[in-house]
mmCIF file of C-alpha atoms in Angstrom:
data_model
loop_
_atom_site.group_PDB
_atom_site.id
_atom_site.type_symbol
_atom_site.label_atom_id
_atom_site.label_comp_id
_atom_site.label_asym_id
_atom_site.label_seq_id
_atom_site.Cartn_x
_atom_site.Cartn_y
_atom_site.Cartn_z
ATOM 1 C CA UNK G 1 -3.668 -15.866 28.329
ATOM 2 C CA UNK G 2 -5.667 -13.033 26.628
ATOM 3 C CA UNK G 3 -4.436 -9.407 26.178
ATOM 4 C CA UNK G 4 -6.693 -8.251 29.030
ATOM 5 C CA UNK G 5 -4.478 -10.296 31.374
ATOM 6 C CA UNK G 6 -1.738 -8.881 31.254
ATOM 7 C CA UNK G 7 20.376 11.558 11.960
ATOM 8 C CA UNK G 8 18.357 14.148 10.574
ATOM 9 C CA UNK G 9 18.860 11.645 7.811
ATOM 10 C CA UNK G 10 15.516 9.985 8.247
ATOM 11 C CA UNK G 11 11.934 10.917 8.531
ATOM 12 C CA UNK G 12 9.067 8.377 8.814
ATOM 13 C CA UNK G 13 8.318 6.777 5.471
ATOM 14 C CA UNK G 14 4.847 7.350 4.065
ATOM 15 C CA UNK G 15 3.365 4.184 2.529
ATOM 16 C CA UNK G 16 0.011 2.710 1.970
ATOM 17 C CA UNK G 17 -0.879 -0.888 1.208
ATOM 18 C CA UNK G 18 -2.309 -4.055 2.662
ATOM 19 C CA UNK G 19 0.562 -5.717 4.497
ATOM 20 C CA UNK G 20 2.237 -5.113 7.902
ATOM 21 C CA UNK G 21 4.590 -2.551 6.273
ATOM 22 C CA UNK G 22 1.552 -0.246 5.730
ATOM 23 C CA UNK G 23 -0.119 -0.753 9.076
ATOM 24 C CA UNK G 24 -2.847 1.889 9.603
ATOM 25 C CA UNK G 25 -1.777 4.141 6.693
ATOM 26 C CA UNK G 26 -5.198 3.902 5.034
ATOM 27 C CA UNK G 27 -7.214 4.161 8.305
ATOM 28 C CA UNK G 28 -8.500 7.562 9.335
ATOM 29 C CA UNK G 29 -8.172 8.433 13.008
ATOM 30 C CA UNK G 30 -11.224 8.913 15.263
ATOM 31 C CA UNK G 31 -10.863 12.288 16.914
ATOM 32 C CA UNK G 32 -13.067 14.073 19.352
ATOM 33 C CA UNK G 33 -13.161 17.029 21.844
ATOM 34 C CA UNK G 34 -13.738 16.845 25.545
ATOM 35 C CA UNK G 35 -17.382 17.816 25.339
ATOM 36 C CA UNK G 36 -18.331 15.026 22.852
ATOM 37 C CA UNK G 37 -16.125 12.212 24.053
ATOM 38 C CA UNK G 38 -17.166 8.839 22.557
ATOM 39 C CA UNK G 39 -17.042 5.631 24.673
ATOM 40 C CA UNK G 40 -14.004 3.493 23.936
ATOM 41 C CA UNK G 41 -16.062 0.652 22.649
ATOM 42 C CA UNK G 42 -17.686 2.881 20.025
ATOM 43 C CA UNK G 43 -14.330 4.306 19.025
ATOM 44 C CA UNK G 44 -12.920 0.793 18.562
ATOM 45 C CA UNK G 45 -15.889 -0.163 16.408
ATOM 46 C CA UNK G 46 -15.598 2.941 14.257
ATOM 47 C CA UNK G 47 -11.956 2.362 13.646
ATOM 48 C CA UNK G 48 -12.569 -1.283 12.827
ATOM 49 C CA UNK G 49 -15.323 -0.466 10.341
ATOM 50 C CA UNK G 50 -13.102 2.047 8.561
ATOM 51 C CA UNK G 51 -10.223 -0.397 8.356
ATOM 52 C CA UNK G 52 -12.499 -3.206 7.165
ATOM 53 C CA UNK G 53 -14.034 -1.027 4.422
ATOM 54 C CA UNK G 54 -10.485 0.083 3.252
ATOM 55 C CA UNK G 55 -8.652 -3.282 3.244
ATOM 56 C CA UNK G 56 -11.183 -6.078 4.021
ATOM 57 C CA UNK G 57 -9.419 -6.930 7.276
ATOM 58 C CA UNK G 58 -8.653 -5.293 10.561
ATOM 59 C CA UNK G 59 -5.449 -5.516 12.659
ATOM 60 C CA UNK G 60 -4.684 -4.478 16.232
ATOM 61 C CA UNK G 61 -2.499 -1.644 14.949
ATOM 62 C CA UNK G 62 -5.326 -0.383 12.754
ATOM 63 C CA UNK G 63 -7.420 -0.003 15.873
ATOM 64 C CA UNK G 64 -4.692 1.660 17.939
ATOM 65 C CA UNK G 65 -3.948 4.163 15.136
ATOM 66 C CA UNK G 66 -7.626 4.648 14.365
ATOM 67 C CA UNK G 67 -8.494 5.654 17.957
ATOM 68 C CA UNK G 68 -5.512 8.046 18.067
ATOM 69 C CA UNK G 69 -3.271 6.193 20.512
ATOM 70 C CA UNK G 70 -0.513 5.157 18.063
ATOM 71 C CA UNK G 71 1.370 7.321 15.643
ATOM 72 C CA UNK G 72 2.046 5.764 12.165
ATOM 73 C CA UNK G 73 5.561 7.183 12.362
ATOM 74 C CA UNK G 74 6.204 5.181 15.566
ATOM 75 C CA UNK G 75 5.028 2.060 13.747
ATOM 76 C CA UNK G 76 7.687 2.736 11.054
ATOM 77 C CA UNK G 77 10.413 2.956 13.736
ATOM 78 C CA UNK G 78 9.160 -0.297 15.262
ATOM 79 C CA UNK G 79 9.200 -2.032 11.878
ATOM 80 C CA UNK G 80 12.864 -0.850 11.413
ATOM 81 C CA UNK G 81 13.802 -2.422 14.729
ATOM 82 C CA UNK G 82 14.353 0.961 16.432
ATOM 83 C CA UNK G 83 11.738 0.262 19.141
ATOM 84 C CA UNK G 84 11.908 -2.846 21.353
ATOM 85 C CA UNK G 85 8.201 -3.455 21.322
ATOM 86 C CA UNK G 86 5.073 -1.762 19.960
ATOM 87 C CA UNK G 87 3.503 -1.081 23.401
ATOM 88 C CA UNK G 88 6.403 1.234 24.204
ATOM 89 C CA UNK G 89 5.158 3.792 21.684
ATOM 90 C CA UNK G 90 1.432 3.488 22.310
ATOM 91 C CA UNK G 91 0.438 6.802 23.973
ATOM 92 C CA UNK G 92 -1.778 5.459 26.742
ATOM 93 C CA UNK G 93 -1.661 3.500 29.947
ATOM 94 C CA UNK G 94 -1.082 -0.216 29.511
ATOM 95 C CA UNK G 95 -4.400 -1.111 31.164
ATOM 96 C CA UNK G 96 -6.272 0.991 28.667
ATOM 97 C CA UNK G 97 -4.395 -0.759 25.807
ATOM 98 C CA UNK G 98 -5.567 -4.133 27.191
ATOM 99 C CA UNK G 99 -9.102 -2.787 27.464
ATOM 100 C CA UNK G 100 -9.086 -1.576 23.833
ATOM 101 C CA UNK G 101 -7.687 -4.886 22.571
ATOM 102 C CA UNK G 102 -10.327 -6.810 24.446
ATOM 103 C CA UNK G 103 -13.062 -4.597 22.986
ATOM 104 C CA UNK G 104 -11.510 -5.081 19.555
ATOM 105 C CA UNK G 105 -11.651 -8.901 19.851
ATOM 106 C CA UNK G 106 -15.296 -8.700 21.132
ATOM 107 C CA UNK G 107 -16.337 -6.473 18.210
ATOM 108 C CA UNK G 108 -14.551 -8.587 15.625
ATOM 109 C CA UNK G 109 -16.251 -11.773 16.971
ATOM 110 C CA UNK G 110 -19.678 -10.159 17.086
ATOM 111 C CA UNK G 111 -19.216 -8.794 13.600
ATOM 112 C CA UNK G 112 -18.524 -12.310 12.316
ATOM 113 C CA UNK G 113 -14.934 -11.649 11.179
ATOM 114 C CA UNK G 114 -12.628 -14.583 10.675
ATOM 115 C CA UNK G 115 -9.444 -14.729 12.684
ATOM 116 C CA UNK G 116 -6.200 -15.038 10.596
ATOM 117 C CA UNK G 117 -2.859 -15.449 12.372
ATOM 118 C CA UNK G 118 -0.238 -13.205 10.671
ATOM 119 C CA UNK G 119 3.523 -13.090 10.757
ATOM 120 C CA UNK G 120 5.272 -9.859 11.567
ATOM 121 C CA UNK G 121 8.994 -9.437 10.866
ATOM 122 C CA UNK G 122 11.086 -6.201 10.848
ATOM 123 C CA UNK G 123 12.245 -4.163 7.920
ATOM 124 C CA UNK G 124 15.828 -5.356 7.984
ATOM 125 C CA UNK G 125 17.729 -7.975 5.915
ATOM 126 C CA UNK G 126 17.749 -10.216 9.004
ATOM 127 C CA UNK G 127 13.914 -10.376 9.030
ATOM 128 C CA UNK G 128 13.672 -10.708 12.747
ATOM 129 C CA UNK G 129 10.268 -11.274 14.486
ATOM 130 C CA UNK G 130 8.677 -8.082 15.754
ATOM 131 C CA UNK G 131 7.486 -7.974 19.356
ATOM 132 C CA UNK G 132 4.253 -6.272 20.319
ATOM 133 C CA UNK G 133 4.032 -6.427 24.093
ATOM 134 C CA UNK G 134 6.337 -5.515 26.851
ATOM 135 C CA UNK G 135 5.931 -8.893 28.545
ATOM 136 C CA UNK G 136 6.425 -10.938 25.384
ATOM 137 C CA UNK G 137 3.745 -13.295 26.596
ATOM 138 C CA UNK G 138 2.938 -15.824 23.778
ATOM 139 C CA UNK G 139 -0.823 -15.412 24.256
ATOM 140 C CA UNK G 140 -0.695 -11.677 24.132
ATOM 141 C CA UNK G 141 1.643 -11.742 21.092
ATOM 142 C CA UNK G 142 -0.713 -14.151 19.297
ATOM 143 C CA UNK G 143 -3.673 -11.808 19.948
ATOM 144 C CA UNK G 144 -1.777 -8.792 18.547
ATOM 145 C CA UNK G 145 -0.760 -10.787 15.484
ATOM 146 C CA UNK G 146 -4.270 -11.912 14.602
ATOM 147 C CA UNK G 147 -5.890 -10.127 11.642
ATOM 148 C CA UNK G 148 -9.669 -10.223 11.476
ATOM 149 C CA UNK G 149 -10.859 -10.818 7.864
ATOM 150 C CA UNK G 150 -14.206 -10.132 6.205
ATOM 151 C CA UNK G 151 -16.373 -13.230 5.823
ATOM 152 C CA UNK G 152 -17.581 -11.932 2.466
ATOM 153 C CA UNK G 153 -14.296 -12.916 0.897
ATOM 154 C CA UNK G 154 -13.985 -16.339 -0.699
ATOM 155 C CA UNK G 155 -11.646 -18.866 0.846
ATOM 156 C CA UNK G 156 -9.084 -18.380 -1.933
ATOM 157 C CA UNK G 157 -9.162 -14.640 -1.484
ATOM 158 C CA UNK G 158 -8.735 -15.032 2.250
ATOM 159 C CA UNK G 159 -5.723 -17.283 1.640
ATOM 160 C CA UNK G 160 -4.184 -14.762 -0.723
ATOM 161 C CA UNK G 161 -4.784 -11.864 1.652
ATOM 162 C CA UNK G 162 -3.214 -13.874 4.523
ATOM 163 C CA UNK G 163 -0.208 -14.692 2.410
ATOM 164 C CA UNK G 164 0.232 -11.098 1.323
ATOM 165 C CA UNK G 165 -0.241 -9.777 4.879
ATOM 166 C CA UNK G 166 2.304 -12.238 6.259
ATOM 167 C CA UNK G 167 5.145 -11.036 3.930
ATOM 168 C CA UNK G 168 7.754 -9.000 5.545
ATOM 169 C CA UNK G 169 7.749 -5.268 4.757
ATOM 170 C CA UNK G 170 9.936 -4.232 1.841
ATOM 171 C CA UNK G 171 13.475 -3.380 2.623
ATOM 172 C CA UNK G 172 14.195 0.361 2.059
ATOM 173 C CA UNK G 173 17.561 1.881 1.090
ATOM 174 C CA UNK G 174 17.788 5.589 1.465
ATOM 175 C CA UNK G 175 19.621 8.133 -0.694
ATOM 176 C CA UNK G 176 20.606 10.605 2.079
ATOM 177 C CA UNK G 177 20.338 14.286 1.624
ATOM 178 C CA UNK G 178 23.365 14.744 3.808
ATOM 179 C CA UNK G 179 26.216 12.767 2.309
ATOM 180 C CA UNK G 180 28.403 13.292 5.392
ATOM 181 C CA UNK G 181 27.175 10.262 7.151
ATOM 182 C CA UNK G 182 29.075 7.346 8.724
ATOM 183 C CA UNK G 183 28.216 3.701 8.856
ATOM 184 C CA UNK G 184 27.786 2.756 12.519
ATOM 185 C CA UNK G 185 29.351 -0.654 11.901
ATOM 186 C CA UNK G 186 32.471 -0.044 9.778
ATOM 187 C CA UNK G 187 32.840 3.732 9.853
ATOM 188 C CA UNK G 188 32.521 3.851 6.013
ATOM 189 C CA UNK G 189 29.961 5.759 3.846
ATOM 190 C CA UNK G 190 28.360 5.571 0.473
ATOM 191 C CA UNK G 191 25.540 6.767 -1.763
ATOM 192 C CA UNK G 192 22.887 4.575 -0.027
ATOM 193 C CA UNK G 193 22.224 3.548 3.500
ATOM 194 C CA UNK G 194 19.817 1.444 5.566
ATOM 195 C CA UNK G 195 18.654 2.503 9.006
ATOM 196 C CA UNK G 196 19.333 0.186 11.967
ATOM 197 C CA UNK G 197 18.607 0.796 15.655
ATOM 198 C CA UNK G 198 22.150 2.069 16.376
ATOM 199 C CA UNK G 199 22.160 4.255 13.298
ATOM 200 C CA UNK G 200 22.763 4.226 9.506
ATOM 201 C CA UNK G 201 24.479 1.228 7.930
ATOM 202 C CA UNK G 202 26.193 0.938 4.523
ATOM 203 C CA UNK G 203 24.997 -1.663 1.945
ATOM 204 C CA UNK G 204 28.185 -3.747 2.403
ATOM 205 C CA UNK G 205 27.606 -4.186 6.078
ATOM 206 C CA UNK G 206 23.989 -5.210 5.583
ATOM 207 C CA UNK G 207 24.848 -7.618 2.813
ATOM 208 C CA UNK G 208 23.180 -5.866 -0.063
ATOM 209 C CA UNK G 209 26.164 -4.352 -1.846
ATOM 210 C CA UNK G 210 25.926 -6.961 -4.618
ATOM 211 C CA UNK G 211 22.542 -5.622 -5.749
ATOM 212 C CA UNK G 212 22.223 -3.489 -8.883
ATOM 213 C CA UNK G 213 20.196 -0.253 -9.049
ATOM 214 C CA UNK G 214 17.182 -0.171 -11.415
ATOM 215 C CA UNK G 215 15.878 3.387 -11.812
ATOM 216 C CA UNK G 216 12.132 4.072 -11.675
ATOM 217 C CA UNK G 217 10.337 4.777 -14.927
ATOM 218 C CA UNK G 218 9.678 1.418 -16.691
ATOM 219 C CA UNK G 219 6.840 -0.120 -14.711
ATOM 220 C CA UNK G 220 6.661 -3.319 -16.689
ATOM 221 C CA UNK G 221 10.348 -4.033 -16.408
ATOM 222 C CA UNK G 222 10.332 -3.144 -12.604
ATOM 223 C CA UNK G 223 7.490 -5.710 -12.091
ATOM 224 C CA UNK G 224 9.364 -8.450 -14.018
ATOM 225 C CA UNK G 225 12.611 -7.948 -12.255
ATOM 226 C CA UNK G 226 10.994 -7.599 -8.831
ATOM 227 C CA UNK G 227 9.112 -10.911 -9.279
ATOM 228 C CA UNK G 228 12.363 -12.756 -10.202
ATOM 229 C CA UNK G 229 14.732 -11.249 -7.647
ATOM 230 C CA UNK G 230 14.801 -13.181 -4.432
ATOM 231 C CA UNK G 231 16.309 -10.129 -2.702
ATOM 232 C CA UNK G 232 15.430 -6.547 -3.473
ATOM 233 C CA UNK G 233 15.108 -3.172 -1.725
ATOM 234 C CA UNK G 234 13.135 0.002 -2.517
ATOM 235 C CA UNK G 235 15.316 3.093 -3.011
ATOM 236 C CA UNK G 236 13.863 6.279 -1.677
ATOM 237 C CA UNK G 237 14.900 9.957 -1.232
ATOM 238 C CA UNK G 238 13.324 12.637 0.859
ATOM 239 C CA UNK G 239 11.756 15.440 -1.132
ATOM 240 C CA UNK G 240 12.144 18.808 0.721
ATOM 241 C CA UNK G 241 9.376 20.382 -1.441
ATOM 242 C CA UNK G 242 6.819 17.599 -0.974
ATOM 243 C CA UNK G 243 7.931 16.836 2.573
ATOM 244 C CA UNK G 244 7.817 13.048 1.984
ATOM 245 C CA UNK G 245 9.945 10.144 0.802
ATOM 246 C CA UNK G 246 9.673 9.318 -2.889
ATOM 247 C CA UNK G 247 10.693 6.146 -4.691
ATOM 248 C CA UNK G 248 13.744 6.397 -6.940
ATOM 249 C CA UNK G 249 13.899 2.785 -8.066
ATOM 250 C CA UNK G 250 14.960 -0.698 -6.822
ATOM 251 C CA UNK G 251 18.097 -2.571 -5.807
ATOM 252 C CA UNK G 252 17.756 -5.942 -7.515
ATOM 253 C CA UNK G 253 19.854 -9.033 -8.182
ATOM 254 C CA UNK G 254 21.930 -8.569 -11.358
ATOM 255 C CA UNK G 255 20.828 -11.933 -12.726
ATOM 256 C CA UNK G 256 17.113 -11.002 -12.433
ATOM 257 C CA UNK G 257 17.783 -7.749 -14.139
ATOM 258 C CA UNK G 258 19.744 -9.397 -17.037
ATOM 259 C CA UNK G 259 17.051 -12.028 -17.541
ATOM 260 C CA UNK G 260 14.269 -9.400 -17.634
ATOM 261 C CA UNK G 261 16.033 -7.469 -20.289
#
């Protein structure tokens, strides 16, 4: 079946990259007024061309963000498992979503892009599979998960891009501004937390309390440790002056840190 058939602790993280964690961050939205409304097919094509130029591939979420129907902050909540499915936060009627996705597939095929199935998992230690559609239909899900890649890339580059895009988004631990928070699982607290659908959770409850903090500052050491740590999480803190989350360092396995030093 095709698609056509069918507390105050946190603010949305601001990232940019090439994998599912950074969906749509580098893709400008297509905006318009009532007097110069552009046909949906043209808007889809414009969003696709921008995404392709920025990252050499296009995803369904690139299109939905690019045409202004999906907020990047809502994507972040979906990736953290706080939204049951992506369609719940798309700001348009379901029939229009299906129309846009059909137009996207038609444009991608006509442009000669290469289909690349991509895995999407949430930003939690459990790495659960993310759901796109309300129905959960396998055909619709597969359509959403398909990235369309530039044919100008070599086969090896396409393989590397597919591998990178299929990686789960980085785990994120937050240094809260308000230290009077309570873990929704055990009732405890701490200097770091991870967000889950019911609320903040402490590192012990999410199984990351054995990791060691590596402060930001030494880029070479950070790369070495990150490459050798099977588990890691990015530590961020919200900056009131810059109005965004900023990296403070990494949580890494003690063995990887010791070996790198």
